[in-house]
Tab-separated table of C-alpha atoms in Angstrom:
chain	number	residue	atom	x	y	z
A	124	UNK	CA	-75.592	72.002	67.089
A	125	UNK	CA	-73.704	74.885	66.792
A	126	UNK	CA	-71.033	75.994	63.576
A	127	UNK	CA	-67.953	75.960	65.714
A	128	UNK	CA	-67.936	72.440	66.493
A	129	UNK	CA	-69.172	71.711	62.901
A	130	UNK	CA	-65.878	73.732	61.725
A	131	UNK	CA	-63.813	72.055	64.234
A	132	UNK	CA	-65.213	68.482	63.115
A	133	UNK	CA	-64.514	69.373	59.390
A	134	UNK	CA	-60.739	71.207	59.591
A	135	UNK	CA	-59.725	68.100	62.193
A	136	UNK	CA	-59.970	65.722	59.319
A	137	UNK	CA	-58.055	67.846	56.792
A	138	UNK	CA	-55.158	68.833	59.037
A	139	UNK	CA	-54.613	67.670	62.326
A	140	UNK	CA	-56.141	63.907	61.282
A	141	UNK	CA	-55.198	63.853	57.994
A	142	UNK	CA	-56.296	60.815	56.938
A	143	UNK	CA	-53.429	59.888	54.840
A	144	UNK	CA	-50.202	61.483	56.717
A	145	UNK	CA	-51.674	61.691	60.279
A	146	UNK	CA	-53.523	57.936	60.852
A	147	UNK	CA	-51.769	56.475	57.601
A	148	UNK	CA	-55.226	54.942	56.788
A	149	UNK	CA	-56.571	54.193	53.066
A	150	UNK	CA	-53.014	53.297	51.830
A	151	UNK	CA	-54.390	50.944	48.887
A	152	UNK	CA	-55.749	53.449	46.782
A	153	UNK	CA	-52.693	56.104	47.678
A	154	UNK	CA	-50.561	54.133	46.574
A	155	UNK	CA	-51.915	52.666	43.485
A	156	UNK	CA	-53.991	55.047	41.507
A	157	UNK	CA	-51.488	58.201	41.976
A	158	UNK	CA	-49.687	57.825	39.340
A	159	UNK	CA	-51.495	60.471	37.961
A	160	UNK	CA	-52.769	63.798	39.054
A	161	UNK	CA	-56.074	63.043	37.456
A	162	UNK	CA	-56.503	59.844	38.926
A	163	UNK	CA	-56.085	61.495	42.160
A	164	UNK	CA	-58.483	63.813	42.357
A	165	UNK	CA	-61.326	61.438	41.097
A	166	UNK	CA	-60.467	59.038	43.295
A	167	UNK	CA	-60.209	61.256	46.073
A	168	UNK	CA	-63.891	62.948	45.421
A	169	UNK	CA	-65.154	59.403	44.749
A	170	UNK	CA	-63.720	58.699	48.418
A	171	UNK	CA	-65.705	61.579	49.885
A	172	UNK	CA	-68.798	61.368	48.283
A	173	UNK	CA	-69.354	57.878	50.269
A	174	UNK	CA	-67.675	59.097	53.143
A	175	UNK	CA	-70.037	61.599	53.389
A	176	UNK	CA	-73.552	59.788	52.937
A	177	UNK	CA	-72.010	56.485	54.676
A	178	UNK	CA	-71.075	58.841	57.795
A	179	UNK	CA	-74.413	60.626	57.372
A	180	UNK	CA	-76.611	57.261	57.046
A	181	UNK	CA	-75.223	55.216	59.823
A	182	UNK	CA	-75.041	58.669	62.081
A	183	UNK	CA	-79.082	58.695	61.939
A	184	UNK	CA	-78.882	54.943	61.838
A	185	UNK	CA	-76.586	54.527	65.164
A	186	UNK	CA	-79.466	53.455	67.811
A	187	UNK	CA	-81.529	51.353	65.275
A	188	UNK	CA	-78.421	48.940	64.406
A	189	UNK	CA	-77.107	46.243	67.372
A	190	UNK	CA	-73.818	46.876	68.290
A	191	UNK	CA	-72.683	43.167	67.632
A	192	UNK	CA	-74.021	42.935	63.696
A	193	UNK	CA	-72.610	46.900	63.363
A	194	UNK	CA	-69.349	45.842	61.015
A	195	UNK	CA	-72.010	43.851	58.462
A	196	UNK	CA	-74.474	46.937	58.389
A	197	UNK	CA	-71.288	49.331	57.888
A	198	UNK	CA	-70.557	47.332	54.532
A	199	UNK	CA	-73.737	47.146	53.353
A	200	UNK	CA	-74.220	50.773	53.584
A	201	UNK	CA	-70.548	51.516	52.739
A	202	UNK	CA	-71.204	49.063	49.750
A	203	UNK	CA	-74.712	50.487	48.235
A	204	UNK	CA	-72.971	54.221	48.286
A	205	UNK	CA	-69.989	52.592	46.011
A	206	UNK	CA	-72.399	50.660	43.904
A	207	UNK	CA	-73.750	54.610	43.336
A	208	UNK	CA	-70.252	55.803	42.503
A	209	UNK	CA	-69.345	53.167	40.387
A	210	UNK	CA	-72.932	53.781	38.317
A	211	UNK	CA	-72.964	57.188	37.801
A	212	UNK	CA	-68.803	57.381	36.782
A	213	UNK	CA	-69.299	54.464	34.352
A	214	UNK	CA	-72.251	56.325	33.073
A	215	UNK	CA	-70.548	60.166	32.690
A	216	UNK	CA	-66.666	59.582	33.301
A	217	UNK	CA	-65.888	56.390	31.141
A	218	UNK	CA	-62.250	57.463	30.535
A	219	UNK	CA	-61.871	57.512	34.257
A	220	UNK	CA	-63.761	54.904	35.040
A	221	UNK	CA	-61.111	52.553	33.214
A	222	UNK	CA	-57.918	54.038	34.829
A	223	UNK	CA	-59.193	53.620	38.310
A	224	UNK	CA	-60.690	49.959	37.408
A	225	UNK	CA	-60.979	47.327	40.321
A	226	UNK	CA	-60.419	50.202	42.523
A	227	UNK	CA	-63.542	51.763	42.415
A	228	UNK	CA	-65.099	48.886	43.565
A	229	UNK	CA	-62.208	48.673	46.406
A	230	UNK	CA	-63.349	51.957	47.525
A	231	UNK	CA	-65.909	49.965	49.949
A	232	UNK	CA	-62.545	48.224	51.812
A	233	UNK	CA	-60.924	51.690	52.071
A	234	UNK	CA	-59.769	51.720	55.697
A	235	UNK	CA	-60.564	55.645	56.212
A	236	UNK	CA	-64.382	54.987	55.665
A	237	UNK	CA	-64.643	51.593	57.786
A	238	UNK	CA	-62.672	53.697	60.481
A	239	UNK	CA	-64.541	56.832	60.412
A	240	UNK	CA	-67.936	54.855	60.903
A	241	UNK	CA	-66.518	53.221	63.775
A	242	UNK	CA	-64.787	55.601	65.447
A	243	UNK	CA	-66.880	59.132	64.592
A	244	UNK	CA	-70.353	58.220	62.927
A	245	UNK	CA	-71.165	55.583	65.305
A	246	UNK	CA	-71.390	57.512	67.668
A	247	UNK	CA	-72.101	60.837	66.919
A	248	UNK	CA	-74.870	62.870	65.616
A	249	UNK	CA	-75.802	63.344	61.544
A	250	UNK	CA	-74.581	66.846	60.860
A	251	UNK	CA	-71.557	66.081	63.211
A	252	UNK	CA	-71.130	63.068	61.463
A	253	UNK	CA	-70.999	64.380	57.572
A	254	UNK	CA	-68.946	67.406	58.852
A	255	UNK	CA	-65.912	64.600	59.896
A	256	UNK	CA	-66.735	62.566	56.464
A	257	UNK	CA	-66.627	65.988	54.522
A	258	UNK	CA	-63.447	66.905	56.192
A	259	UNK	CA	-61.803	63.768	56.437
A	260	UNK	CA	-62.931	63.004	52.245
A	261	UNK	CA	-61.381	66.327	51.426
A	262	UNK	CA	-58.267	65.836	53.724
A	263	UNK	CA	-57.775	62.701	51.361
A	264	UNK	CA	-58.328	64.143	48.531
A	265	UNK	CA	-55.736	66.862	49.036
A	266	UNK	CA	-53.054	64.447	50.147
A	267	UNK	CA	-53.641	62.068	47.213
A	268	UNK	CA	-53.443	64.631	44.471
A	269	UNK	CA	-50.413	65.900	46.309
A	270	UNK	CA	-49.059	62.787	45.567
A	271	UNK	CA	-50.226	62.110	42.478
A	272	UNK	CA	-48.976	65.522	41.407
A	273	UNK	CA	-45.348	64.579	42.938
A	274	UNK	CA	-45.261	61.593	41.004
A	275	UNK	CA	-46.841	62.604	37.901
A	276	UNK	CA	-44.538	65.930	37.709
A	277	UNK	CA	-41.565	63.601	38.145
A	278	UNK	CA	-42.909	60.694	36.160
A	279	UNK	CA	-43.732	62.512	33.014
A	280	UNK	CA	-43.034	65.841	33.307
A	281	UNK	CA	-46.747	67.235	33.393
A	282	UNK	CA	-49.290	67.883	35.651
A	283	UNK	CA	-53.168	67.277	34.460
A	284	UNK	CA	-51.263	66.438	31.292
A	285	UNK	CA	-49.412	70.430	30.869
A	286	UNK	CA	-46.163	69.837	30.691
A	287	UNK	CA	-43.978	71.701	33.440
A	288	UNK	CA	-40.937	70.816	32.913
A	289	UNK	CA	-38.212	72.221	30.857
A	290	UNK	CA	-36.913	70.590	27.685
A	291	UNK	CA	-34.186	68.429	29.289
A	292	UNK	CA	-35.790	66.855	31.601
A	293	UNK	CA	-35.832	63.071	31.372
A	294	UNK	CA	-38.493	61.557	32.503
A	295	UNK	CA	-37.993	59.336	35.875
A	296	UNK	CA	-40.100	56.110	34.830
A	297	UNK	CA	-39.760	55.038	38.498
A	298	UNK	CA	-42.145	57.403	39.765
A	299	UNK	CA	-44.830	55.946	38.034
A	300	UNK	CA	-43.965	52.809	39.290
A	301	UNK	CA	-45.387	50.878	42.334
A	302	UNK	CA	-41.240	51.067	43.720
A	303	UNK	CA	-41.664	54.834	42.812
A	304	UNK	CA	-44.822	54.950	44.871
A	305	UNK	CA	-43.902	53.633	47.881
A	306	UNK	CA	-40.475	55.345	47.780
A	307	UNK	CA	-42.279	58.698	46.977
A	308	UNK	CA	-45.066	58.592	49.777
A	309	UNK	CA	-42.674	57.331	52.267
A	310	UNK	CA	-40.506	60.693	51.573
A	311	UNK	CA	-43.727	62.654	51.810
A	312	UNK	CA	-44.605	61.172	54.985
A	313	UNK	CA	-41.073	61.971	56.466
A	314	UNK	CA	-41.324	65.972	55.068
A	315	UNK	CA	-44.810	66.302	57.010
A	316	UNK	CA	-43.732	64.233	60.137
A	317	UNK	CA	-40.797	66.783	60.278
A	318	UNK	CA	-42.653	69.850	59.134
A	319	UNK	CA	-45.227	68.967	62.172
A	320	UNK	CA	-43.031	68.169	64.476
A	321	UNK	CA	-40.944	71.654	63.722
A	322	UNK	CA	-44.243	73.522	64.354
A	323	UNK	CA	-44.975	71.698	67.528
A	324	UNK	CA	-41.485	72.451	68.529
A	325	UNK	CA	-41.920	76.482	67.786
A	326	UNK	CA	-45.343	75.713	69.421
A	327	UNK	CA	-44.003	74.983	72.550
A	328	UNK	CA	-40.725	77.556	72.477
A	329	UNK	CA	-43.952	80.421	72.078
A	330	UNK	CA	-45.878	79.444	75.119
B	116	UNK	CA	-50.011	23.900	32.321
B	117	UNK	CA	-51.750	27.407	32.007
B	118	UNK	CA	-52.379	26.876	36.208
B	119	UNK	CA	-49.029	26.798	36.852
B	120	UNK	CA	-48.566	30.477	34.938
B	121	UNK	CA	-51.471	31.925	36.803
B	122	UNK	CA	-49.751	30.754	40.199
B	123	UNK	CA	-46.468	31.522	38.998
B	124	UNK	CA	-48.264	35.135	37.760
B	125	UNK	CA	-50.232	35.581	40.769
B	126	UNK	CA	-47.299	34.774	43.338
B	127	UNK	CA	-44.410	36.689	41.634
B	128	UNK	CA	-44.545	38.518	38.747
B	129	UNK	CA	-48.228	40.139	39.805
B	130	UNK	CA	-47.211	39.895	42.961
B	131	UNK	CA	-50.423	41.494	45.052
B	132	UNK	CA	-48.587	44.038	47.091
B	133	UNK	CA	-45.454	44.788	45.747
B	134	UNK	CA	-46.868	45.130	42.108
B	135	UNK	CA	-51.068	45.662	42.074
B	136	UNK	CA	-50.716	47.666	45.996
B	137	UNK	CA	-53.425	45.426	47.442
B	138	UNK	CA	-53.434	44.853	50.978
B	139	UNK	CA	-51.397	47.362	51.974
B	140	UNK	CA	-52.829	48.239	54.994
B	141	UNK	CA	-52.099	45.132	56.598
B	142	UNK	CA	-48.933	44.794	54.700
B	143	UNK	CA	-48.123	48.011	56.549
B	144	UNK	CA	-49.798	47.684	59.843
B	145	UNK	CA	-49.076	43.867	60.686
B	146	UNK	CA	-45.575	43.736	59.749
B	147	UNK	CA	-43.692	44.510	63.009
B	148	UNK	CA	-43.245	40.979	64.006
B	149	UNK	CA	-42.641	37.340	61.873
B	150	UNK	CA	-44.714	35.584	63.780
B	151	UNK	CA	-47.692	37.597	63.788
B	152	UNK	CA	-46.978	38.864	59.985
B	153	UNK	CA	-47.333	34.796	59.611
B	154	UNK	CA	-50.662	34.381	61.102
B	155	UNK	CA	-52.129	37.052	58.934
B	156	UNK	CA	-51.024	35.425	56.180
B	157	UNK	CA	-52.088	32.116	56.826
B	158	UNK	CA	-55.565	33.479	57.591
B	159	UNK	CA	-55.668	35.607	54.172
B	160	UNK	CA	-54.725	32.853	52.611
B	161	UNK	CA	-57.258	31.052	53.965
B	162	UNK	CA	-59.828	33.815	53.537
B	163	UNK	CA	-58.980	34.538	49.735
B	164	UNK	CA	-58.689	30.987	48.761
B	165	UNK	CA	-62.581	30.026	49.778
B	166	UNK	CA	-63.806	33.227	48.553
B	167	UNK	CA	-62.382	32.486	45.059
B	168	UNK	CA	-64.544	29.078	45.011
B	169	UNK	CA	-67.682	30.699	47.075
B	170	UNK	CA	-67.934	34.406	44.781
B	171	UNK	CA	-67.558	32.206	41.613
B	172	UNK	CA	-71.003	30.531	41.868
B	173	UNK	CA	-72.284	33.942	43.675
B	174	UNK	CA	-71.326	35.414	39.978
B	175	UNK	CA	-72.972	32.680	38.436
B	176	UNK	CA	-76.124	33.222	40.360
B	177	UNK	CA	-76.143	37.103	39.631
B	178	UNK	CA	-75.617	36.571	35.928
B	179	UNK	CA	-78.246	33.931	36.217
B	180	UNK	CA	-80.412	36.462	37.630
B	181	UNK	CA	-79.204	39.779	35.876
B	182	UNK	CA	-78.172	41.324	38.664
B	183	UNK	CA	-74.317	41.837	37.947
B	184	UNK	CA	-74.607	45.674	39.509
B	185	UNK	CA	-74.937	43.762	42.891
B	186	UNK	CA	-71.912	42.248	42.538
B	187	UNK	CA	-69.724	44.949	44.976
B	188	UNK	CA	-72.762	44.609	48.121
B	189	UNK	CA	-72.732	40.628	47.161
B	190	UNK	CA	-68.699	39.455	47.138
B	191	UNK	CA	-68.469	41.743	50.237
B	192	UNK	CA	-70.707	40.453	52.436
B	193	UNK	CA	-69.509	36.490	51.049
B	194	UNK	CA	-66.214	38.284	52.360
B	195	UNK	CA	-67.868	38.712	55.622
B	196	UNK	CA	-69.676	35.591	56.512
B	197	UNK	CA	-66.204	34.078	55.566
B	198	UNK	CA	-64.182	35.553	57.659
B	199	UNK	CA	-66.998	35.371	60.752
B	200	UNK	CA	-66.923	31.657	60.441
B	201	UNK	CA	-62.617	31.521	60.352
B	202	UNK	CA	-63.240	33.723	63.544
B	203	UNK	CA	-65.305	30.982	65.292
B	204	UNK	CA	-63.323	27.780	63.939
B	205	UNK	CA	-60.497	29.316	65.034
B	206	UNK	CA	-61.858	30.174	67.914
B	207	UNK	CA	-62.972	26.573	68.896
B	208	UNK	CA	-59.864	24.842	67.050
B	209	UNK	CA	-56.997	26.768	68.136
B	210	UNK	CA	-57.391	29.174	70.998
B	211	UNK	CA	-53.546	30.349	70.792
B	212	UNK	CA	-53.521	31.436	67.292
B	213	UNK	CA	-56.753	33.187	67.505
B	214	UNK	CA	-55.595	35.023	70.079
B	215	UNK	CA	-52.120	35.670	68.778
B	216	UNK	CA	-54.518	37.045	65.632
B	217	UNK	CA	-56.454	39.341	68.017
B	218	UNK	CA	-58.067	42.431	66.339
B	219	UNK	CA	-56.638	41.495	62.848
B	220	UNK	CA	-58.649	38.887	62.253
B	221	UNK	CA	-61.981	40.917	61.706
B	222	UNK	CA	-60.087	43.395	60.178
B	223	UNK	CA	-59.148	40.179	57.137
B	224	UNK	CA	-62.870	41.446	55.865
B	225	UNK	CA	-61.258	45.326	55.006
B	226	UNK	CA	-58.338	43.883	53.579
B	227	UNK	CA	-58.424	44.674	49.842
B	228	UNK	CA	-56.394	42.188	48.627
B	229	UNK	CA	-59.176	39.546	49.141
B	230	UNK	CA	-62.335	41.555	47.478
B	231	UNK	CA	-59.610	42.643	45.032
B	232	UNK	CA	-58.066	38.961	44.300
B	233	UNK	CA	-62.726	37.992	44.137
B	234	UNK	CA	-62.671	40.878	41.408
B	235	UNK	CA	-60.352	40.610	39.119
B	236	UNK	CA	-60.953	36.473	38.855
B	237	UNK	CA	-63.934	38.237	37.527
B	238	UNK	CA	-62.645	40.336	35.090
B	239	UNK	CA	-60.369	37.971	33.463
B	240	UNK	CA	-62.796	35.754	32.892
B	241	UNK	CA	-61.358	32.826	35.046
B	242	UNK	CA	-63.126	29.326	35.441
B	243	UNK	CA	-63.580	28.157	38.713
B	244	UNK	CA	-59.836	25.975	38.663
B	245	UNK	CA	-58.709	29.066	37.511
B	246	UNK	CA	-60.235	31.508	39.959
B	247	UNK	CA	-59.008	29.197	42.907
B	248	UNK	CA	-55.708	28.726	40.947
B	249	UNK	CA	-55.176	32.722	41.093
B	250	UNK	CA	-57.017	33.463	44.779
B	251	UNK	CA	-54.546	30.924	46.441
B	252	UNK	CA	-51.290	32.057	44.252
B	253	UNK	CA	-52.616	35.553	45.270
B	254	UNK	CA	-52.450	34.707	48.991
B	255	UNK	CA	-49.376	32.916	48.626
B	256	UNK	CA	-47.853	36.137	47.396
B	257	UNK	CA	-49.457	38.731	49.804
B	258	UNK	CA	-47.795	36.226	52.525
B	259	UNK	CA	-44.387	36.066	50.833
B	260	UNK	CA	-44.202	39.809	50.658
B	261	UNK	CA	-45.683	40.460	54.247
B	262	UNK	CA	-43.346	38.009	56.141
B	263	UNK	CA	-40.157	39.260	53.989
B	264	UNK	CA	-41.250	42.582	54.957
B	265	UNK	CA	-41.545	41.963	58.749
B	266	UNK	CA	-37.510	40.279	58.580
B	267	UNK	CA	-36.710	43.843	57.294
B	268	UNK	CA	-38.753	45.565	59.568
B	269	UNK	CA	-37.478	43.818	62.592
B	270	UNK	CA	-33.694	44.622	61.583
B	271	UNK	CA	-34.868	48.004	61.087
B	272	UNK	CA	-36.124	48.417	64.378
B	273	UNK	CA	-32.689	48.571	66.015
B	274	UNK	CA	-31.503	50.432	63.356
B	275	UNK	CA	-30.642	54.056	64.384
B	276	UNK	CA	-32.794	55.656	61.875
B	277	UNK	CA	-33.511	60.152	62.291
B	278	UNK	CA	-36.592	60.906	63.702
B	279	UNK	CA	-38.497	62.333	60.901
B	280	UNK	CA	-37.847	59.058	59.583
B	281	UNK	CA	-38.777	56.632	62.148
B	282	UNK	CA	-41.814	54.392	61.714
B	283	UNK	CA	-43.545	54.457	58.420
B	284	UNK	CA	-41.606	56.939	56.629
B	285	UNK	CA	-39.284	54.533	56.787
B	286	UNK	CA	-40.460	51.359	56.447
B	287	UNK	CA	-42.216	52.562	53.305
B	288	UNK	CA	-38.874	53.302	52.022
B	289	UNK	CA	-37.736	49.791	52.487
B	290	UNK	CA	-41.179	48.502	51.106
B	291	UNK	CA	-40.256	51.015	48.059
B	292	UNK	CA	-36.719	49.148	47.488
B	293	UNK	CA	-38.504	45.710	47.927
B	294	UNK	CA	-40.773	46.719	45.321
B	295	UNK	CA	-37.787	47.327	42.981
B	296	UNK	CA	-36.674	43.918	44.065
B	297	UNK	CA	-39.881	42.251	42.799
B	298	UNK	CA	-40.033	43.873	39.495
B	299	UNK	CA	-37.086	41.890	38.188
B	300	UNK	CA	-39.718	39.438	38.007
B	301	UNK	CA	-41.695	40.883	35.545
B	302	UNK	CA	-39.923	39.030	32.234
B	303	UNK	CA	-40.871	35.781	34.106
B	304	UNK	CA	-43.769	35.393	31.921
């Protein structure tokens, strides 16, 4: 196994198959924990930690389970990683382990995990296999927080709770709500769509 | 009288998608056509309303046990089995509709809304009326919003939208405005 696939594998997940604005996978928790930057972030790391080990586990696991039982196996081992999460963040993070609520626990129906196991860890090997959860986790993260920085910024004014904007501005209460949410991520979809298709289009005028 | 608010609650005013975002990858990915957006929610409905009654004595047995920390691995694989044996009763009952369901019908298993609807029963402390009281209203809205949402979608379609905004930039726009739509329920209650 050599580091340039491993690289490849890894920066795939956080550009070119960015899990949230290149597959539009994982759109529960996107859309209803951003309202924060905070929330974000935790929920984003939360993501990759089981992405990781579930990618990892059923990588080394891939000729032991039957191919027709493989979507039960997924969620048990999808499942016991969450159970982990949900543990140690109610043990050291209470304060965010109320905010994110039932969606810790939803973490083991997030599409991106269920998707990467089938499509990458199934049938690929370990180190491959963590490389694409590491990079796909982190490619999530970034695009949530972006998000939840958006609508935080024009929700409350503040970022991580500093306030960044000036004096007059009134706070848009929509952006914190669901409406907001969907509004906002659609409008950050349709920036990247047309920021990647502008680059494919220079792309091609350089060859 | 309290039933009817939780169904009320659970339809409307809580409305699973448009106001908790649960489900939303099917709301998003099965919405291009009426018919199929239907289906789906017939079968969620389905799904959600027999995992209410089956995860409510599954709770009972874990607390029975002390063994509540189980209860993620444990609803989801109830989840599971569920939605394996819809897959073969459909299969032997009615051939066109399972077919017509295709791939989505495994995918019922990742859909939040149904571990999500299992969970909170859970944390509100719901009996089992009430659990299958809220699962069902919960259903009943995820269907609402997913077949409103595929009328819009399919006027959409000929609409002569720019290209940065075509697909789901779009229809998440239209999901945002729906969304706005729904929260002049929220007095209801």
């Amino acid at each position: 196994m050599d580091f340039k696939a491993l690289r490849k594998t890894f920066l795939n997940g956080i550009f070119n198959e960015n899990p949230t604005f290149r597959l539009v996978l994982g759109m529960c928790p996107t859309l209803a924990i951003t309202y924060q930057a905070s929330n974000g972030i935790g929920m984003g790391l939360a993501t990759t930690f089981v992405l990781v080990f579930s990618n990892l586990v059923i990588s080394l696991l891939r000729n032991l389970i039957p191919e027709k039982i493989r979507i039960p196996a997924f969620i048990v081992i999808i499942a016991t990683f969450v159970t982990v999460v949900e543990m140690v963040m109610h043990a050291f993070l209470p304060a965010l382990y109320d905010t994110l609520g039932v969606f810790i626990s939803l973490i083991v129906v997030n599409c991106i995990i269920f998707a990467r196991a089938e499509a990458f860890a199934f049938k690929n090997p370990p180190l491959l296999s963590a490389a694409d959860g590491l990079g796909m986790g982190l490619g999530f993260t970034l695009a949530i927080t972006l998000l939840s920085c958006i609508r935080e910024l024009l929700g409350s004014g503040t970022i991580f709770g500093t306030r960044f904007m000036p004096e007059w501005f009134e706070p848009m209460a929509i952006a914190v709500q669901p409406a907001g949410g969907f509004i906002l991520l659609g409008l950050t979809l349709a920036a990247v769509t047309g920021i990647a298709a502008r680059s494919q289009k220079r792309k091609e005028a350089a060859k | 009288m309290n039933l009817i608010l939780i169904f009320v609650g659970a339809v409307l005013v809580n409305n699973f998608v448009m106001n908790k975002f649960m489900g939303c990858c099917p709301f998003l990915g099965v919405s291009k056509k009426t018919e199929t957006a239907f289906g789906m929610g017939m079968a969620v409905t389905f799904v959600i309303t027999v995992a209410s009654l089956a995860t409510y004595f599954v709770r009972q047995l874990l607390v029975a046990l002390e063994l509540e920390y189980l209860q993620t691995i444990a609803f989801i694989l109830v989840i599971a089995v569920l939605v394996q044996v819809v897959e073969l009763v459909l299969r032997k009952l009615s051939y066109a509709l399972y077919q017509a369901l295709g791939v989505y019908l495994p995918l019922i298993t990742t859909n939040c809304a149904v571990l999500g609807a299992t969970i909170l029963n859970v944390d509100s402390g719901y009996n089992l009326i009430e659990s299958v009281v809220n699962g069902f209203g919960a259903a009943i809205g995820f269907t609402l919003a997913i077949v409103l949402f595929s009328g819009i979608r399919e006027k959409m379609e000929m609409s002569d939208l720019p290209a940065w905004m075509q697909g789901f930039p779009g229809a998440l726009i239209a999901a945002g405005l729906m969304a706005v739509a729904f929260s002049g329920f929220a007095g209801l209650i």
